[in-house]
Short mmCIF file of C-alpha atoms and ligand atoms in Angstrom, two decimals:
data_model
loop_
_atom_site.label_atom_id
_atom_site.label_comp_id
_atom_site.label_asym_id
_atom_site.label_seq_id
_atom_site.Cartn_x
_atom_site.Cartn_y
_atom_site.Cartn_z
CA UNK A 1 0.13 -0.04 -0.02
CA UNK A 2 1.28 3.55 -0.83
CA UNK A 3 -0.46 5.83 1.46
CA UNK A 4 -2.10 6.03 4.81
CA UNK A 5 -4.03 9.21 5.21
CA UNK A 6 -4.64 9.76 9.18
CA UNK A 7 -7.33 12.28 9.97
CA UNK A 8 -8.10 13.20 13.61
CA UNK A 9 -11.30 14.84 14.19
CA UNK A 10 -13.60 16.20 16.82
CA UNK A 11 -17.08 17.65 15.79
CA UNK A 12 -16.48 18.02 11.96
CA UNK A 13 -19.72 16.56 10.65
CA UNK A 14 -20.17 19.27 7.99
CA UNK A 15 -16.69 18.78 6.60
CA UNK A 16 -16.33 15.08 6.42
CA UNK A 17 -18.12 14.27 3.19
CA UNK A 18 -16.60 16.90 1.09
CA UNK A 19 -12.99 16.11 2.49
CA UNK A 20 -13.58 12.17 1.80
CA UNK A 21 -14.88 12.83 -1.72
CA UNK A 22 -11.86 15.25 -2.67
CA UNK A 23 -9.59 12.79 -1.28
CA UNK A 24 -11.10 9.93 -3.15
CA UNK A 25 -10.70 12.16 -6.28
CA UNK A 26 -6.95 12.76 -5.78
CA UNK A 27 -6.29 9.23 -4.94
CA UNK A 28 -8.08 8.04 -8.27
CA UNK A 29 -6.25 10.60 -10.27
CA UNK A 30 -2.90 9.47 -9.14
CA UNK A 31 -3.91 5.80 -8.74
CA UNK A 32 -2.49 5.41 -5.23
CA UNK A 33 -3.18 2.20 -3.43
CA UNK A 34 -4.32 3.88 -0.14
CA UNK A 35 -6.45 3.83 3.26
CA UNK A 36 -8.16 6.76 4.94
CA UNK A 37 -8.11 6.38 8.88
CA UNK A 38 -10.57 8.72 10.60
CA UNK A 39 -10.20 8.83 14.41
CA UNK A 40 -13.27 10.44 16.01
CA UNK A 41 -11.80 11.92 19.09
CA UNK A 42 -14.79 11.81 21.11
CA UNK A 43 -17.26 13.91 18.86
CA UNK A 44 -20.51 15.06 20.43
CA UNK A 45 -22.09 15.79 17.12
CA UNK A 46 -22.97 13.39 14.16
CA UNK A 47 -19.43 12.83 13.04
CA UNK A 48 -19.57 9.32 13.78
CA UNK A 49 -22.60 8.26 11.88
CA UNK A 50 -21.34 10.38 8.86
CA UNK A 51 -18.20 8.40 8.93
CA UNK A 52 -20.08 5.07 9.06
CA UNK A 53 -22.09 6.17 5.93
CA UNK A 54 -18.93 7.04 4.17
CA UNK A 55 -17.43 3.73 5.10
CA UNK A 56 -20.53 1.95 3.57
CA UNK A 57 -19.94 3.53 0.36
CA UNK A 58 -16.02 3.21 0.20
CA UNK A 59 -13.96 0.60 1.80
CA UNK A 60 -10.66 2.47 1.65
CA UNK A 61 -12.13 4.22 4.69
CA UNK A 62 -11.20 2.97 8.09
CA UNK A 63 -12.12 4.44 11.55
CA UNK A 64 -11.68 4.30 15.19
CA UNK A 65 -14.07 6.25 17.75
CA UNK A 66 -12.78 7.23 21.27
CA UNK A 67 -15.38 6.93 23.98
CA UNK A 68 -14.42 10.50 25.13
CA UNK A 69 -12.33 13.44 23.92
CA UNK A 70 -8.57 12.37 24.46
CA UNK A 71 -6.87 15.05 22.34
CA UNK A 72 -5.13 15.20 18.91
CA UNK A 73 -2.02 13.49 20.16
CA UNK A 74 -4.00 10.43 21.23
CA UNK A 75 -5.81 10.30 18.13
CA UNK A 76 -2.82 10.22 16.04
CA UNK A 77 -0.91 7.70 18.38
CA UNK A 78 -3.93 5.18 17.88
CA UNK A 79 -3.85 5.49 14.05
CA UNK A 80 -0.01 5.33 14.03
CA UNK A 81 -0.27 1.81 15.65
CA UNK A 82 -2.31 0.52 12.69
CA UNK A 83 -1.24 2.35 9.52
CA UNK A 84 -0.22 0.04 6.43
CA UNK A 85 1.04 2.59 3.99
CA UNK A 86 4.66 2.95 3.21
CA UNK A 87 3.98 6.78 3.42
CA UNK A 88 1.82 8.00 6.38
CA UNK A 89 -0.01 11.57 5.76
CA UNK A 90 -1.60 13.47 8.59
CA UNK A 91 -4.24 15.94 7.78
CA UNK A 92 -6.79 18.07 9.69
CA UNK A 93 -10.51 17.37 9.11
CA UNK A 94 -11.73 20.67 8.86
CA UNK A 95 -10.88 21.19 4.92
CA UNK A 96 -8.05 23.78 6.09
CA UNK A 97 -5.64 21.50 4.44
CA UNK A 98 -5.92 20.46 0.78
CA UNK A 99 -5.77 16.82 -0.37
CA UNK A 100 -4.28 18.12 -3.53
CA UNK A 101 -0.90 18.50 -1.62
CA UNK A 102 -0.63 14.86 -0.98
CA UNK A 103 0.97 13.64 -4.28
CA UNK A 104 3.68 16.25 -3.90
CA UNK A 105 4.45 15.22 -0.24
CA UNK A 106 4.59 11.56 -1.36
CA UNK A 107 6.92 12.32 -4.09
CA UNK A 108 9.15 14.19 -1.61
CA UNK A 109 9.37 11.10 0.52
CA UNK A 110 9.91 8.41 -2.26
CA UNK A 111 11.98 10.40 -4.44
CA UNK A 112 13.63 13.08 -2.57
CA UNK A 113 14.63 10.73 0.27
CA UNK A 114 13.16 12.62 3.20
CA UNK A 115 11.92 10.75 6.25
CA UNK A 116 9.59 13.50 7.24
CA UNK A 117 8.05 16.49 5.39
CA UNK A 118 6.18 19.00 7.17
CA UNK A 119 3.64 21.34 5.66
CA UNK A 120 4.25 25.15 5.83
CA UNK A 121 1.13 27.44 5.92
CA UNK A 122 2.98 30.23 4.41
CA UNK A 123 -0.13 32.25 3.48
CA UNK A 124 -2.37 31.37 6.64
CA UNK A 125 -6.13 31.84 7.01
CA UNK A 126 -6.63 32.14 10.76
CA UNK A 127 -7.04 34.92 13.30
CA UNK A 128 -4.14 37.16 13.41
CA UNK A 129 -3.90 37.97 17.04
CA UNK A 130 -4.89 34.64 18.67
CA UNK A 131 -2.99 32.55 16.05
CA UNK A 132 -0.69 33.93 13.50
CA UNK A 133 1.45 36.27 15.64
CA UNK A 134 1.87 34.02 18.84
CA UNK A 135 2.75 31.12 16.16
CA UNK A 136 5.36 33.11 14.63
CA UNK A 137 7.30 33.63 18.10
CA UNK A 138 6.46 29.89 18.93
CA UNK A 139 8.14 28.55 15.73
CA UNK A 140 11.12 30.67 16.38
CA UNK A 141 11.61 29.61 19.75
CA UNK A 142 11.08 25.89 18.70
CA UNK A 143 13.48 26.34 15.86
CA UNK A 144 16.41 27.63 17.81
CA UNK A 145 15.85 25.05 20.71
CA UNK A 146 15.55 21.96 18.52
CA UNK A 147 17.74 23.03 15.84
CA UNK A 148 15.55 21.85 13.18
CA UNK A 149 14.88 24.38 10.46
CA UNK A 150 11.17 24.26 9.86
CA UNK A 151 8.78 27.66 9.84
CA UNK A 152 5.59 25.80 10.77
CA UNK A 153 5.96 22.85 13.43
CA UNK A 154 2.34 22.60 14.30
CA UNK A 155 0.93 22.21 10.54
CA UNK A 156 -1.46 19.44 10.65
CA UNK A 157 -0.51 18.26 7.20
CA UNK A 158 2.77 16.12 7.40
CA UNK A 159 4.09 13.17 5.73
CA UNK A 160 6.17 10.39 7.26
CA UNK A 161 7.98 7.12 6.32
CA UNK A 162 5.97 4.49 8.08
CA UNK A 163 8.93 3.49 10.11
CA UNK A 164 9.21 7.10 11.59
CA UNK A 165 5.74 6.90 13.06
CA UNK A 166 6.49 3.49 14.43
CA UNK A 167 9.51 4.70 16.32
CA UNK A 168 8.20 7.59 18.03
CA UNK A 169 5.39 7.71 20.69
CA UNK A 170 3.16 10.72 20.51
CA UNK A 171 1.28 11.49 23.90
CA UNK A 172 -0.08 14.29 25.75
CA UNK A 173 -0.22 17.30 23.54
CA UNK A 174 3.46 16.23 21.86
CA UNK A 175 1.66 16.06 18.34
CA UNK A 176 3.27 19.67 18.17
CA UNK A 177 6.79 18.30 18.47
CA UNK A 178 6.73 15.31 16.28
CA UNK A 179 9.56 16.56 14.14
CA UNK A 180 11.65 17.13 17.40
CA UNK A 181 10.83 13.51 18.50
CA UNK A 182 11.73 12.20 15.18
CA UNK A 183 14.99 13.94 15.28
CA UNK A 184 15.78 12.41 18.63
CA UNK A 185 14.81 9.10 17.00
CA UNK A 186 17.61 9.85 14.53
CA UNK A 187 15.55 10.79 11.48
CA UNK A 188 17.48 13.66 10.32
CA UNK A 189 16.11 14.22 6.82
CA UNK A 190 13.38 16.40 7.78
CA UNK A 191 11.95 18.57 4.98
CA UNK A 192 9.31 21.22 4.41
CA UNK A 193 6.89 21.99 1.52
CA UNK A 194 4.78 25.20 1.22
CA UNK A 195 1.12 24.01 1.16
CA UNK A 196 -2.15 25.78 0.65
CA UNK A 197 -4.08 26.75 3.74
CA UNK A 198 -7.93 27.53 3.49
CA UNK A 199 -10.03 29.43 5.98
CA UNK A 200 -12.18 27.24 8.06
CA UNK A 201 -15.36 26.50 6.11
CA UNK A 202 -17.65 24.92 8.84
CA UNK A 203 -17.51 24.77 12.63
CA UNK A 204 -15.03 26.41 14.85
CA UNK A 205 -11.50 25.85 15.96
CA UNK A 206 -10.88 23.63 18.75
CA UNK A 207 -7.79 25.47 20.00
CA UNK A 208 -7.23 28.79 21.37
CA UNK A 209 -4.09 30.87 22.51
CA UNK A 210 -3.46 28.68 25.83
CA UNK A 211 -1.95 26.28 23.29
CA UNK A 212 1.04 28.35 23.12
CA UNK A 213 1.69 28.44 26.98
CA UNK A 214 1.25 24.67 27.22
CA UNK A 215 3.34 24.54 23.97
CA UNK A 216 6.35 26.10 25.74
CA UNK A 217 5.94 23.89 28.66
CA UNK A 218 5.76 20.82 26.41
CA UNK A 219 8.88 22.00 24.54
CA UNK A 220 11.02 22.25 27.57
CA UNK A 221 9.82 18.85 28.70
CA UNK A 222 10.73 17.32 25.29
CA UNK A 223 14.06 18.85 25.03
CA UNK A 224 14.96 17.71 28.49
CA UNK A 225 13.70 14.21 27.92
CA UNK A 226 15.67 13.97 24.60
CA UNK A 227 19.07 15.08 26.27
CA UNK A 228 18.75 13.85 29.85
CA UNK A 229 16.31 11.21 30.55
CA UNK A 230 18.78 8.62 30.54
CA UNK A 231 21.22 10.57 32.65
CA UNK A 232 19.35 13.04 34.74
CA UNK A 233 22.18 13.42 37.21
CA UNK A 234 24.31 15.17 34.58
CA UNK A 235 21.77 18.03 34.36
CA UNK A 236 20.79 18.11 38.10
CA UNK A 237 24.09 17.21 39.33
CA UNK A 238 25.97 20.03 37.54
CA UNK A 239 23.46 22.66 38.44
CA UNK A 240 23.38 21.49 41.98
CA UNK A 241 26.91 21.51 42.57
CA UNK A 242 27.37 24.80 40.88
CA UNK A 243 24.84 26.51 43.30
CA UNK A 244 26.30 24.59 46.18
CA UNK A 245 29.55 25.69 45.49
CA UNK A 246 28.74 29.54 45.19
CA UNK A 247 26.81 29.41 48.30
CA UNK A 248 29.86 27.78 50.18
CA UNK A 249 31.91 30.55 48.62
CA UNK A 250 29.56 33.25 50.23
CA UNK A 251 29.64 31.31 53.47
CA UNK A 252 33.42 31.33 53.51
CA UNK A 253 33.56 35.04 52.77
CA UNK A 254 31.20 35.46 55.76
CA UNK A 255 33.21 33.38 58.17
CA UNK A 256 36.23 35.24 57.33
CA UNK A 257 34.90 38.81 57.61
CA UNK A 258 33.34 37.99 60.86
CA UNK A 259 36.79 37.65 62.24
CA UNK A 260 38.54 40.49 60.11
CA UNK A 261 35.84 43.05 60.09
CA UNK A 262 34.60 42.03 63.59
CA UNK A 263 31.16 42.18 61.93
CA UNK A 264 28.96 39.86 64.15
CA UNK A 265 25.42 40.48 62.97
CA UNK A 266 25.45 38.26 59.67
CA UNK A 267 21.76 38.08 59.41
CA UNK A 268 21.71 41.62 58.37
CA UNK A 269 23.86 40.94 55.39
CA UNK A 270 22.48 39.91 51.95
CA UNK A 271 25.34 37.61 51.50
CA UNK A 272 24.15 35.63 54.50
CA UNK A 273 20.73 34.67 52.68
CA UNK A 274 22.33 34.04 49.36
CA UNK A 275 24.66 31.58 50.97
CA UNK A 276 21.88 29.82 52.85
CA UNK A 277 19.42 29.66 49.84
CA UNK A 278 22.02 28.61 47.26
CA UNK A 279 23.40 25.71 49.59
CA UNK A 280 19.75 24.55 50.17
CA UNK A 281 18.80 24.84 46.45
CA UNK A 282 22.13 23.13 45.50
CA UNK A 283 21.35 20.22 47.68
CA UNK A 284 17.79 20.01 46.51
CA UNK A 285 18.74 19.83 42.85
CA UNK A 286 21.44 17.26 43.74
CA UNK A 287 18.80 15.12 45.43
CA UNK A 288 16.36 15.69 42.53
CA UNK A 289 19.00 14.47 40.33
CA UNK A 290 19.73 11.28 42.23
CA UNK A 291 15.91 10.30 42.62
CA UNK A 292 15.50 10.84 38.96
CA UNK A 293 18.73 8.75 38.31
CA UNK A 294 16.90 5.95 40.40
CA UNK A 295 13.68 6.25 38.61
CA UNK A 296 15.46 5.95 35.16
CA UNK A 297 17.31 2.98 36.27
CA UNK A 298 14.06 1.22 36.81
CA UNK A 299 12.17 1.94 33.72
CA UNK A 300 11.87 -0.86 31.23
CA UNK A 301 13.02 1.55 28.57
CA UNK A 302 16.48 2.21 30.20
CA UNK A 303 18.03 -0.08 27.71
CA UNK A 304 15.83 0.29 24.71
CA UNK A 305 17.27 1.64 21.54
CA UNK A 306 16.21 1.88 17.91
CA UNK A 307 17.98 -0.57 15.70
CA UNK A 308 18.37 0.58 12.07
CA UNK A 309 19.93 -2.44 10.62
CA UNK A 310 21.85 -5.75 11.40
CA UNK A 311 24.17 -7.86 9.87
CA UNK A 312 25.03 -11.67 10.44
CA UNK A 313 22.53 -11.74 13.23
N1 UDP B 401 -8.95 17.86 16.85
C1 UDP B 401 -9.03 16.53 17.54
N2 UDP B 401 -9.15 16.46 18.86
C2 UDP B 401 -9.21 17.62 19.60
C3 UDP B 401 -9.21 18.92 19.12
C4 UDP B 401 -8.93 18.89 17.60
O1 UDP B 401 -9.02 15.52 16.87
O2 UDP B 401 -9.36 17.40 20.97
C5 UDP B 401 -8.96 17.61 15.51
C6 UDP B 401 -9.89 18.76 14.73
O3 UDP B 401 -11.16 18.09 14.47
C7 UDP B 401 -9.07 19.20 13.35
C8 UDP B 401 -7.58 19.09 13.94
O4 UDP B 401 -7.61 18.35 15.09
O5 UDP B 401 -9.37 17.91 12.54
C9 UDP B 401 -7.16 20.69 13.98
O6 UDP B 401 -7.94 21.33 14.96
P1 UDP B 401 -8.49 22.63 14.67
O7 UDP B 401 -8.81 22.95 13.04
O8 UDP B 401 -9.70 23.01 15.56
O9 UDP B 401 -7.14 23.70 14.79
P2 UDP B 401 -6.54 24.87 14.21
O10 UDP B 401 -6.74 24.72 12.60
O11 UDP B 401 -7.64 25.93 14.42
O12 UDP B 401 -5.46 25.21 14.67
MG1 MG B 402 -8.18 23.87 11.61
#
């Protein structure tokens, strides 16, 4: 099978028939062998019965329905576990992403040698204040922290080699950072394609400006996990020792000055509080590192590695 098209959705009943017909038309025109996997993420409208009707007319369509709303990452995760196509495409259900982009993305993976290609909504049809501007900042920060040169990390339209989605685990709200996770997993050929973006035709957006605050917290998590989850002490230990030594330096200075300057009211001096706080924080960080180290020693993943190839085994 060439393609698996994965579509997470929540309350998109009006868009589904149009989207499905459009995909079918593009797939026919290019003669792809394909499957469409809808994941109904706990819709409260008629989305699921619409999907049932679509399925009865077209066996390319497969679908999963969640018992309640778990979020876009969960929806992608469930679909990624069952995809059969060589190339996996994800797209939003709200007709903001165009199926016409699929053949181009497919070619970039098959002929261009990319592991992952992300869409770039260069011309965007969303609210400027709540979406477009914060998104510029968000993308700039993510680009700097991850070292991946993408303009639009959170674009719903992306294409992957099947092995890539099998090797990463999307959870929480980490769907925003799939390219970062792919890079940690060793997939460095990450490309970008300018894609057509369209205004939302039906329904309303499911994400507001809060996504950016949560997004930044998730970014620190993912960077930390990628770098230090198997050696947390190297992070906490370093900073803990650093704080403790500076605190110790201040204490030494206070003790010496107590005798030289005959200054006995130590609690009046800012250095006293600095010394105390730094030594306590330092010890805490060190302990946190130690506990994290014990935890990572006990996880079943402590020795799980992604193997690319084997020879003579
Ligand atoms: N979505 C989902 N679960 C959720 C929220 C959204 O599956 O909890 C789907 C939604 O139906 C759409 C896609 O994720 O297909 C992108 O959402 P939306 O269009 O609301 O985001 P925006 O385009 O405004 O960033
Ligand atoms: Mg949308």
